[in-house]
Coordinates of C-alpha atoms in Angstrom, one line a residue:
X1 CA -46.7 -14.7 20.1
X2 CA -47.3 -16.2 16.3
X3 CA -49.4 -19.0 16.1
X4 CA -48.1 -22.4 14.6
X5 CA -49.6 -21.6 11.5
X6 CA -47.5 -18.4 11.2
X7 CA -44.8 -20.2 11.8
X8 CA -44.8 -23.0 9.3
X9 CA -45.8 -20.6 6.7
X10 CA -42.7 -18.5 7.6
X11 CA -40.0 -21.6 7.4
X12 CA -41.7 -22.6 4.1
X13 CA -41.0 -18.8 2.9
X14 CA -37.5 -19.1 3.9
X15 CA -36.9 -22.6 2.2
X16 CA -38.2 -21.3 -0.5
X17 CA -36.1 -17.7 -0.5
X18 CA -32.6 -20.3 0.5
X19 CA -34.1 -22.4 -2.5
X20 CA -33.8 -19.3 -4.6
X21 CA -30.8 -18.0 -3.5
X22 CA -28.6 -21.0 -3.9
X23 CA -30.0 -21.2 -7.3
X24 CA -28.2 -17.5 -8.3
X25 CA -25.2 -18.4 -6.4
X26 CA -24.9 -21.3 -8.8
X27 CA -25.8 -19.3 -11.5
X28 CA -23.0 -16.9 -10.9
X29 CA -20.7 -19.2 -10.0
X30 CA -21.0 -20.3 -13.7
X31 CA -21.1 -17.3 -15.2
X32 CA -18.3 -15.7 -13.0
X33 CA -15.4 -18.5 -14.6
X34 CA -16.4 -17.3 -18.3
X35 CA -15.9 -13.3 -17.0
X36 CA -12.9 -14.2 -15.0
X37 CA -11.3 -16.1 -18.3
X38 CA -12.2 -13.3 -20.2
X39 CA -11.2 -9.8 -17.5
X40 CA -7.6 -12.1 -17.6
X41 CA -7.0 -13.0 -21.1
X42 CA -7.5 -8.9 -21.2
X43 CA -5.1 -8.2 -19.2
X44 CA -1.9 -9.0 -21.1
X45 CA -2.9 -7.0 -24.3
X46 CA -3.6 -4.5 -22.4
X47 CA -0.6 -4.0 -20.2
X48 CA 1.5 -4.2 -23.6
X49 CA -0.5 -2.3 -25.0
X50 CA -0.1 0.4 -22.1
X51 CA 3.8 -0.2 -22.3
X52 CA 3.6 0.4 -26.2
X53 CA 2.0 3.7 -25.6
X54 CA 3.5 5.5 -23.1
X55 CA 7.0 4.8 -25.1
X56 CA 5.6 6.7 -27.8
X57 CA 3.8 9.1 -25.5
X58 CA 7.2 9.8 -23.7
X59 CA 9.2 10.9 -27.1
X60 CA 6.3 12.8 -28.8
X61 CA 6.0 14.4 -24.8
X62 CA 4.2 18.3 -24.4
X63 CA 5.2 19.4 -28.1
X64 CA 2.3 20.8 -30.2
X65 CA 2.2 18.4 -33.2
X66 CA 0.9 15.7 -30.2
X67 CA -2.7 14.4 -31.0
X68 CA -4.9 16.2 -28.9
X69 CA -6.2 13.1 -27.3
X70 CA -2.3 13.0 -25.5
X71 CA -1.6 16.9 -24.8
X72 CA -5.3 17.6 -23.6
X73 CA -7.4 20.6 -24.3
X74 CA -5.1 23.0 -21.9
X75 CA -7.3 23.2 -19.5
X76 CA -9.2 21.1 -16.6
X77 CA -12.2 23.2 -16.1
X78 CA -15.1 20.7 -16.8
X79 CA -14.2 16.5 -16.2
X80 CA -16.9 14.1 -17.3
X81 CA -17.3 11.2 -14.9
X82 CA -17.9 7.9 -17.0
X83 CA -19.9 5.5 -14.1
X84 CA -20.2 2.1 -15.3
X85 CA -22.0 -0.8 -13.4
X86 CA -24.1 -3.3 -13.8
X87 CA -27.4 -3.8 -14.8
X88 CA -29.2 -5.5 -12.2
X89 CA -28.8 -5.5 -8.3
X90 CA -28.4 -7.9 -5.8
X91 CA -24.7 -8.2 -6.3
X92 CA -23.6 -6.8 -2.5
X93 CA -22.1 -3.6 -2.1
X94 CA -21.0 -4.1 -6.3
X95 CA -22.9 -1.0 -7.7
X96 CA -22.8 1.0 -4.6
X97 CA -18.9 0.7 -4.3
X98 CA -18.0 2.0 -7.4
X99 CA -21.5 4.9 -7.1
X100 CA -19.8 5.6 -4.0
X101 CA -15.9 6.3 -5.5
X102 CA -17.7 8.2 -8.0
X103 CA -19.7 10.7 -5.8
X104 CA -16.9 11.6 -3.8
X105 CA -14.3 12.4 -7.3
X106 CA -17.6 14.6 -8.2
X107 CA -17.5 16.4 -4.8
X108 CA -14.0 16.6 -5.0
X109 CA -13.9 18.0 -8.2
X110 CA -17.1 20.8 -7.6
X111 CA -15.7 21.9 -4.6
X112 CA -12.2 22.7 -6.4
X113 CA -14.8 24.8 -8.6
X114 CA -14.8 22.5 -12.1
X115 CA -17.6 21.8 -13.7
X116 CA -19.2 18.1 -13.9
X117 CA -20.3 16.0 -16.3
X118 CA -21.5 12.3 -15.8
X119 CA -22.2 9.7 -18.7
X120 CA -23.7 6.6 -17.2
X121 CA -23.2 2.5 -18.0
X122 CA -25.2 0.7 -16.4
X123 CA -28.8 1.2 -14.8
X124 CA -27.6 1.3 -11.0
X125 CA -25.2 3.7 -11.2
X126 CA -27.9 6.1 -13.1
X127 CA -30.3 5.3 -10.3
X128 CA -27.4 5.6 -7.4
X129 CA -26.2 9.0 -8.3
X130 CA -29.2 10.5 -10.0
X131 CA -30.6 12.1 -6.2
X132 CA -27.6 13.8 -6.3
X133 CA -26.2 14.5 -9.6
X134 CA -28.9 14.0 -12.1
X135 CA -29.1 17.7 -13.1
X136 CA -25.4 16.9 -14.2
X137 CA -25.8 13.6 -16.3
X138 CA -25.5 14.2 -20.0
X139 CA -26.4 10.8 -21.3
X140 CA -26.4 7.2 -20.6
X141 CA -25.7 3.7 -22.0
X142 CA -28.1 0.6 -21.8
X143 CA -26.2 -2.9 -21.8
X144 CA -29.0 -4.7 -20.3
X145 CA -30.1 -6.6 -24.0
X146 CA -26.3 -7.6 -24.3
X147 CA -26.2 -11.3 -23.1
X148 CA -22.1 -11.0 -23.1
X149 CA -20.1 -7.9 -23.6
X150 CA -17.4 -7.6 -26.7
X151 CA -15.5 -5.1 -27.9
X152 CA -18.2 -3.4 -29.7
X153 CA -19.8 -2.4 -27.0
X154 CA -16.9 -0.9 -25.3
X155 CA -16.0 0.8 -29.5
X156 CA -19.7 2.6 -29.0
X157 CA -19.3 3.8 -25.4
X158 CA -15.4 5.2 -26.8
X159 CA -17.3 7.1 -29.8
X160 CA -19.5 8.7 -27.7
X161 CA -16.9 10.0 -25.4
X162 CA -14.8 10.7 -28.3
X163 CA -17.4 12.8 -30.3
X164 CA -17.9 14.9 -26.7
X165 CA -14.4 15.7 -26.8
X166 CA -14.1 16.9 -30.3
X167 CA -17.1 18.7 -29.2
X168 CA -15.6 20.5 -26.6
X169 CA -18.2 19.4 -24.1
X170 CA -15.0 18.6 -21.7
X171 CA -11.7 18.4 -20.8
X172 CA -10.8 15.6 -18.4
X173 CA -12.6 12.1 -19.0
X174 CA -12.5 9.2 -15.9
X175 CA -13.9 5.9 -16.0
X176 CA -15.6 4.3 -12.8
X177 CA -15.5 0.4 -12.8
X178 CA -14.5 -2.3 -10.1
X179 CA -11.2 -4.0 -10.5
X180 CA -11.6 -7.7 -9.9
X181 CA -9.2 -9.7 -7.5
X182 CA -10.9 -12.5 -6.5
X183 CA -14.9 -13.7 -5.3
X184 CA -14.9 -11.5 -2.0
X185 CA -12.4 -8.8 -3.2
X186 CA -13.6 -6.3 -5.7
X187 CA -12.0 -3.1 -6.0
X188 CA -13.5 0.2 -6.9
X189 CA -11.4 2.1 -9.5
X190 CA -11.0 5.1 -11.4
X191 CA -9.3 5.9 -14.4
X192 CA -8.4 8.7 -16.3
X193 CA -8.9 8.0 -20.3
X194 CA -8.7 11.6 -21.5
X195 CA -6.2 13.2 -21.9
X196 CA -4.3 9.8 -22.3
X197 CA -2.0 8.5 -19.1
X198 CA 0.3 5.0 -19.9
X199 CA 2.6 4.0 -17.4
X200 CA 5.0 1.6 -19.1
X201 CA 6.9 -0.6 -16.7
X202 CA 11.2 -0.3 -16.3
X203 CA 12.0 -2.9 -17.9
X204 CA 9.9 -3.0 -21.0
X205 CA 12.0 -2.7 -24.2
X206 CA 15.0 -1.5 -21.6
X207 CA 17.4 0.8 -23.7
X208 CA 15.9 -0.2 -27.2
X209 CA 15.6 2.8 -30.0
X210 CA 12.8 2.2 -32.5
X211 CA 12.5 4.6 -35.7
X212 CA 8.5 4.7 -36.6
X213 CA 6.8 4.4 -40.2
X214 CA 5.1 7.4 -39.9
X215 CA 6.1 10.1 -37.1
X216 CA 5.2 8.8 -33.8
X217 CA 2.1 11.7 -34.0
X218 CA 0.4 10.1 -36.7
X219 CA 0.7 6.3 -34.9
X220 CA -0.3 7.7 -31.8
X221 CA -3.1 10.1 -33.7
X222 CA -4.7 6.6 -35.1
X223 CA -4.0 4.5 -32.2
X224 CA -5.0 7.2 -29.3
X225 CA -8.5 6.6 -30.0
X226 CA -8.5 2.7 -30.1
X227 CA -6.1 3.0 -26.5
X228 CA -9.7 4.9 -24.8
X229 CA -11.6 1.6 -26.6
X230 CA -9.0 -0.5 -24.8
X231 CA -9.3 0.7 -21.0
X232 CA -13.1 1.0 -21.5
X233 CA -13.2 -2.5 -22.5
X234 CA -11.0 -3.8 -19.8
X235 CA -13.1 -1.9 -17.3
X236 CA -16.2 -3.5 -18.8
X237 CA -14.8 -7.1 -18.4
X238 CA -13.2 -6.4 -14.8
X239 CA -17.2 -5.1 -14.2
X240 CA -18.5 -8.2 -15.1
X241 CA -16.4 -10.6 -13.1
X242 CA -16.5 -8.0 -10.5
X243 CA -20.3 -8.4 -10.6
X244 CA -20.2 -12.0 -10.5
X245 CA -17.9 -12.4 -8.1
X246 CA -19.5 -9.9 -5.9
X247 CA -23.4 -11.7 -6.6
X248 CA -21.8 -15.1 -6.2
X249 CA -20.7 -13.6 -2.3
X250 CA -23.8 -11.8 -1.6
X251 CA -26.5 -14.9 -2.6
X252 CA -23.8 -17.7 -0.9
X253 CA -24.4 -15.1 2.4
X254 CA -27.9 -15.0 2.1
X255 CA -27.8 -19.2 1.6
X256 CA -26.7 -19.4 5.0
X257 CA -28.3 -16.4 6.8
X258 CA -31.7 -18.5 4.9
X259 CA -30.1 -21.7 6.8
X260 CA -29.3 -20.2 10.4
X261 CA -33.0 -18.4 10.3
X262 CA -35.0 -21.5 9.3
X263 CA -32.8 -23.4 11.8
X264 CA -34.1 -21.0 14.7
X265 CA -38.1 -20.6 13.6
X266 CA -37.8 -24.6 13.6
X267 CA -36.9 -23.7 17.2
X268 CA -39.7 -21.8 18.1
X269 CA -42.3 -23.6 16.4
X270 CA -41.1 -27.1 18.0
X271 CA -41.2 -24.8 21.8
X272 CA -45.1 -23.5 20.8
X273 CA -45.6 -26.8 19.9
X274 CA -44.5 -28.3 22.8
X275 CA -46.3 -25.9 24.4
X276 CA -49.1 -26.0 23.1
X277 CA -49.2 -29.7 23.8
X278 CA -48.1 -29.0 27.0
X279 CA -51.9 -26.9 28.0
X280 CA -54.1 -29.8 26.6
X281 CA -52.5 -32.6 29.3
X282 CA -53.3 -30.2 31.6
X283 CA -56.9 -29.2 30.4
X284 CA -57.3 -33.4 30.4
X285 CA -56.0 -34.1 33.7
X286 CA -57.3 -31.4 35.0
X287 CA -60.7 -32.3 33.4
X288 CA -60.2 -36.3 34.6
X289 CA -59.6 -35.2 38.4
X290 CA -62.7 -32.5 38.6
X291 CA -64.7 -36.1 37.2

């Protein structure tokens, strides 16, 4: 049975931990607001961009003149998985869920006899996949020094991916990230970016006919690389909001758990102290009776 001193030290230790988790919760809440605003502000542009690109891609179809980023290499033997996670932990299952989705996709592709390559963005994704897929890693992008994600960060990642595609290193590229819904819910998502795949809504420019100058093929050739960067940028912003939401939720749970532990330890401490006092009183009474 722990002594009173041990219980007191443990209570103080848990109280210190609760202060830290509470502070981290408040910091995450402040960061979440900015990250959520950025993620939500990017969605209308990304959705409209995809709708326009969907129309262009539909008009070009699978013709030989279509840009390579749209029609692909004609094969799907080599897949590049771009796994985007956080640089830090203490955010619940945020990083683990993205890594789990990427791991399942990699296992599925390898089961079909496909070649898999992995490009990681964020330290936690690299650490989670290193043991099982370390031999498949082709690169890592470190964002630990980036205080606030910008479009230039997405462009750097897109340039890396596009240069590998132009060099014939892979046929299909898929990005993995977590889509932000709310503080409690973040959905691990896989999105194919090469060959480009766009989904337009039925009411977007319904019945309208457009003449493009220059040709649709030329416009697509110019916009498709930007489409890859846009998809990566949106994913990074969604990840940023999801990370802070998951961390806020995790630190809130940790703070409450610490409070419950303090209550239990305090009860145990009081009972132990009461037992000590009772024993001392019994010894005093016994000594007085002996005299």
